[in-house]
Amino acid sequence: MNELKCIKEVCKMLDMTPRTIRYYEERGLVKTVRESKTAQRRLDKDNIERLRNIRFLRMIGLSLDEISGVIDSKEKAADLIFTKTAELSAELCSLNERAAILRRVLAIVEKGGDIYSADLSAPHTEDEAELRRIGAECTILLLERRFSEINQYLAADMNKLPPSVYESLWDNHIQPCGKFISIGEQTLDGNKVKNRLHFEKLDVIVKIEVIDGVVTGSMLQYSKEKEI
């Protein structure tokens, strides 16, 4: 039997307000029922579950327009989450690059130099062998979930990050890619080393920036292509 629950009960169950539920109904995301024009609005089991799913998707950052397009399909929701994660990773990459520039400027300030003399387009070039070594070792530590050992390679500001950050990174961005298969080719791009990890569903490219022998930035990127 599909028992109906009143709005007040549902709000208590899902920590929502009646106004929120009414708005979702106006958007066509859920439906309430009334036994008469004067009766209270109620929700059945299916619509309560839809509300629970909507709340989850909102909590991970999806807009209501995006939710409208995926709420009826778990597969579409998963695809959208992958896309949003890739977009966020690209945004993080851009922020990491900006942070690296600021670190170079601050290094000049600490030495008493003129900040306007900083060459923002040409960071210090690392020894290629050392760059490859640091990039490979950090990637292996991430792959083997030896998160506490990564800190030894990090710049001072990044070293303040707790190991739980990497746990979250793994659980939310790497584990969904499926079973690990192999490590692919390593390539260099200036001060960045790129390691490709082959997984069952998607490849993951680990990008690590090294300046003065320490890791100053890192990011993950999903890829289905064979080339980095």
Short mmCIF file of C-alpha atoms in Angstrom, two decimals:
data_model
loop_
_atom_site.label_atom_id
_atom_site.label_comp_id
_atom_site.label_asym_id
_atom_site.label_seq_id
_atom_site.Cartn_x
_atom_site.Cartn_y
_atom_site.Cartn_z
CA MET A 1 0.00 0.00 0.00
CA ASN A 2 1.39 3.41 -1.05
CA GLU A 3 0.84 5.33 2.18
CA LEU A 4 0.42 9.08 1.86
CA LYS A 5 2.21 11.43 4.21
CA CYS A 6 1.34 15.04 4.92
CA ILE A 7 3.71 17.88 4.06
CA LYS A 8 4.59 18.41 7.72
CA GLU A 9 5.69 14.79 8.12
CA VAL A 10 7.77 14.89 4.96
CA CYS A 11 9.44 18.14 5.99
CA LYS A 12 10.47 16.56 9.28
CA MET A 13 11.76 13.45 7.51
CA LEU A 14 13.85 15.31 4.95
CA ASP A 15 14.69 18.51 6.84
CA MET A 16 12.89 20.65 4.25
CA THR A 17 10.43 23.51 4.48
CA PRO A 18 6.89 23.45 3.06
CA ARG A 19 7.86 26.40 0.88
CA THR A 20 10.69 24.37 -0.69
CA ILE A 21 8.37 21.47 -1.47
CA ARG A 22 5.79 23.83 -2.99
CA TYR A 23 8.50 25.35 -5.17
CA TYR A 24 9.66 21.95 -6.37
CA GLU A 25 6.05 21.11 -7.19
CA GLU A 26 5.69 24.34 -9.18
CA ARG A 27 8.81 23.34 -11.11
CA GLY A 28 7.22 19.98 -11.93
CA LEU A 29 9.78 17.96 -9.97
CA VAL A 30 7.28 16.39 -7.56
CA LYS A 31 3.53 15.98 -7.29
CA THR A 32 1.28 16.21 -4.26
CA VAL A 33 -2.25 14.84 -3.98
CA ARG A 34 -5.41 16.08 -2.28
CA GLU A 35 -8.40 13.95 -1.44
CA SER A 36 -10.57 17.08 -1.62
CA LYS A 37 -10.16 20.80 -2.22
CA THR A 38 -10.06 21.46 1.51
CA ALA A 39 -7.81 18.52 2.44
CA GLN A 40 -4.14 18.82 3.18
CA ARG A 41 -1.68 18.14 0.41
CA ARG A 42 0.10 14.80 0.77
CA LEU A 43 2.94 12.95 -0.91
CA ASP A 44 3.18 9.29 -1.80
CA LYS A 45 6.24 7.06 -1.38
CA ASP A 46 7.56 7.69 -4.91
CA ASN A 47 7.45 11.46 -4.60
CA ILE A 48 9.03 11.38 -1.15
CA GLU A 49 11.88 9.39 -2.71
CA ARG A 50 12.13 11.96 -5.51
CA LEU A 51 12.42 14.71 -2.91
CA ARG A 52 15.18 12.75 -1.18
CA ASN A 53 17.04 12.42 -4.50
CA ILE A 54 16.54 16.10 -5.32
CA ARG A 55 17.99 17.07 -1.95
CA PHE A 56 21.02 14.86 -2.60
CA LEU A 57 21.63 16.34 -6.06
CA ARG A 58 21.28 19.86 -4.69
CA MET A 59 23.80 19.07 -1.96
CA ILE A 60 26.43 18.09 -4.56
CA GLY A 61 25.93 21.34 -6.45
CA LEU A 62 23.46 20.63 -9.27
CA SER A 63 21.00 23.34 -10.27
CA LEU A 64 17.27 22.70 -10.45
CA ASP A 65 17.41 22.99 -14.24
CA GLU A 66 20.08 20.28 -14.32
CA ILE A 67 18.13 18.16 -11.87
CA SER A 68 15.01 18.42 -14.03
CA GLY A 69 16.89 16.73 -16.85
CA VAL A 70 18.26 13.80 -14.84
CA ILE A 71 15.88 13.14 -11.97
CA ASP A 72 14.13 10.32 -13.83
CA SER A 73 17.33 8.48 -14.81
CA LYS A 74 20.15 7.36 -12.52
CA GLU A 75 22.34 6.84 -15.60
CA LYS A 76 21.83 10.43 -16.78
CA ALA A 77 22.48 11.69 -13.25
CA ALA A 78 25.77 9.76 -13.10
CA ASP A 79 26.84 11.09 -16.51
CA LEU A 80 26.09 14.66 -15.44
CA ILE A 81 28.04 14.20 -12.21
CA PHE A 82 31.06 12.99 -14.21
CA THR A 83 30.76 16.05 -16.45
CA LYS A 84 30.44 18.44 -13.52
CA THR A 85 33.43 16.82 -11.83
CA ALA A 86 35.55 17.28 -14.96
CA GLU A 87 34.49 20.93 -15.18
CA LEU A 88 35.38 21.45 -11.53
CA SER A 89 38.75 19.76 -12.05
CA ALA A 90 39.50 22.15 -14.92
CA GLU A 91 38.55 25.08 -12.70
CA LEU A 92 40.83 23.78 -9.96
CA CYS A 93 43.65 23.50 -12.50
CA SER A 94 43.22 27.16 -13.37
CA LEU A 95 43.19 28.13 -9.70
CA ASN A 96 46.30 26.03 -9.07
CA GLU A 97 48.10 27.83 -11.88
CA ARG A 98 47.13 31.20 -10.44
CA ALA A 99 48.25 30.09 -6.98
CA ALA A 100 51.61 28.99 -8.41
CA ILE A 101 52.10 32.46 -9.91
CA LEU A 102 51.31 34.07 -6.56
CA ARG A 103 53.84 31.80 -4.86
CA ARG A 104 56.54 32.95 -7.26
CA VAL A 105 55.66 36.59 -6.58
CA LEU A 106 55.71 35.98 -2.81
CA ALA A 107 59.13 34.34 -3.12
CA ILE A 108 60.41 37.59 -4.65
CA VAL A 109 58.80 39.60 -1.83
CA GLU A 110 60.44 37.39 0.82
CA LYS A 111 63.83 38.06 -0.78
CA GLY A 112 63.21 41.81 -0.76
CA GLY A 113 62.84 42.05 -4.52
CA ASP A 114 60.47 44.02 -6.74
CA ILE A 115 57.26 42.09 -7.30
CA TYR A 116 56.85 43.72 -10.71
CA SER A 117 60.05 42.06 -11.85
CA ALA A 118 58.47 38.62 -11.65
CA ASP A 119 58.43 36.71 -14.93
CA LEU A 120 54.97 35.22 -14.74
CA SER A 121 55.27 33.26 -17.95
CA ALA A 122 58.54 31.48 -17.24
CA PRO A 123 58.85 29.73 -13.88
CA HIS A 124 62.13 28.18 -12.81
CA THR A 125 62.87 25.14 -14.98
CA GLU A 126 63.34 21.97 -12.98
CA ASP A 127 65.84 19.24 -13.75
CA GLU A 128 63.88 16.88 -16.01
CA ALA A 129 64.96 13.70 -14.23
CA GLU A 130 64.05 15.16 -10.82
CA LEU A 131 60.72 16.42 -12.11
CA ARG A 132 59.88 12.98 -13.48
CA ARG A 133 60.94 11.30 -10.23
CA ILE A 134 58.82 13.54 -8.00
CA GLY A 135 55.83 13.29 -10.32
CA ALA A 136 56.07 9.50 -10.51
CA GLU A 137 56.53 9.00 -6.77
CA CYS A 138 53.60 11.28 -5.84
CA THR A 139 51.41 9.49 -8.36
CA ILE A 140 52.36 6.07 -6.96
CA LEU A 141 51.66 7.23 -3.41
CA LEU A 142 48.23 8.48 -4.50
CA LEU A 143 47.51 5.26 -6.39
CA GLU A 144 48.53 3.12 -3.42
CA ARG A 145 46.55 5.33 -1.03
CA ARG A 146 49.69 6.16 1.01
CA PHE A 147 48.40 9.66 1.54
CA SER A 148 50.40 10.59 4.64
CA GLU A 149 53.65 10.07 2.69
CA ILE A 150 52.73 12.64 0.04
CA ASN A 151 53.32 15.54 2.42
CA GLN A 152 57.12 15.19 2.21
CA TYR A 153 56.97 16.45 -1.41
CA LEU A 154 54.58 19.36 -0.87
CA ALA A 155 55.21 23.10 -0.62
CA ALA A 156 54.64 24.60 2.84
CA ASP A 157 51.10 25.82 2.17
CA MET A 158 50.00 22.54 0.58
CA ASN A 159 51.63 20.58 3.39
CA LYS A 160 48.97 21.89 5.75
CA LEU A 161 46.32 19.80 4.00
CA PRO A 162 45.17 16.82 6.12
CA PRO A 163 45.35 13.28 4.67
CA SER A 164 41.53 13.26 4.64
CA VAL A 165 41.71 15.59 1.62
CA TYR A 166 43.35 12.84 -0.40
CA GLU A 167 40.93 10.24 0.94
CA SER A 168 38.08 12.40 -0.34
CA LEU A 169 39.88 12.93 -3.65
CA TRP A 170 40.21 9.17 -4.10
CA ASP A 171 36.67 8.30 -3.02
CA ASN A 172 34.96 10.98 -5.11
CA HIS A 173 37.11 11.25 -8.22
CA ILE A 174 39.23 8.12 -8.70
CA GLN A 175 37.28 5.19 -7.29
CA PRO A 176 34.25 5.86 -9.58
CA CYS A 177 36.52 5.25 -12.60
CA GLY A 178 36.48 1.52 -11.87
CA LYS A 179 39.20 -1.10 -11.50
CA PHE A 180 42.80 0.07 -11.91
CA ILE A 181 44.50 -1.41 -14.99
CA SER A 182 47.94 0.14 -15.51
CA ILE A 183 50.10 3.28 -15.50
CA GLY A 184 50.53 4.86 -18.92
CA GLU A 185 53.12 7.16 -20.45
CA GLN A 186 54.58 10.04 -18.46
CA THR A 187 54.97 13.38 -20.24
CA LEU A 188 56.30 16.83 -19.34
CA ASP A 189 54.85 20.28 -19.97
CA GLY A 190 57.21 22.91 -18.60
CA ASN A 191 57.24 22.47 -14.83
CA LYS A 192 54.32 20.05 -14.94
CA VAL A 193 54.61 16.28 -15.11
CA LYS A 194 51.62 14.29 -16.34
CA ASN A 195 51.02 10.66 -15.47
CA ARG A 196 48.18 8.73 -17.08
CA LEU A 197 46.43 6.08 -15.00
CA HIS A 198 44.34 3.56 -16.92
CA PHE A 199 41.12 2.49 -15.20
CA GLU A 200 38.25 0.30 -16.32
CA LYS A 201 35.83 3.14 -17.12
CA LEU A 202 37.96 6.25 -17.58
CA ASP A 203 41.62 7.21 -17.65
CA VAL A 204 42.79 9.66 -15.00
CA ILE A 205 45.59 12.11 -15.77
CA VAL A 206 47.49 13.25 -12.68
CA LYS A 207 49.13 16.64 -13.28
CA ILE A 208 51.77 17.78 -10.80
CA GLU A 209 53.59 21.12 -10.84
CA VAL A 210 57.06 21.21 -9.29
CA ILE A 211 58.94 24.42 -8.49
CA ASP A 212 62.29 24.46 -6.67
CA GLY A 213 62.02 20.76 -5.92
CA VAL A 214 58.61 20.84 -4.22
CA VAL A 215 55.06 20.22 -5.42
CA THR A 216 53.21 23.54 -5.67
CA GLY A 217 50.07 22.36 -7.43
CA SER A 218 48.23 19.27 -8.59
CA MET A 219 45.02 18.30 -10.35
CA LEU A 220 43.15 15.36 -11.83
CA GLN A 221 41.63 15.20 -15.28
CA TYR A 222 39.39 12.54 -16.78
CA SER A 223 40.11 11.32 -20.28
CA LYS A 224 38.85 8.72 -22.76
CA GLU A 225 41.53 9.59 -25.32
CA LYS A 226 44.80 7.78 -25.83
CA GLU A 227 46.85 10.93 -25.93
CA ILE A 228 47.46 13.30 -23.03
#
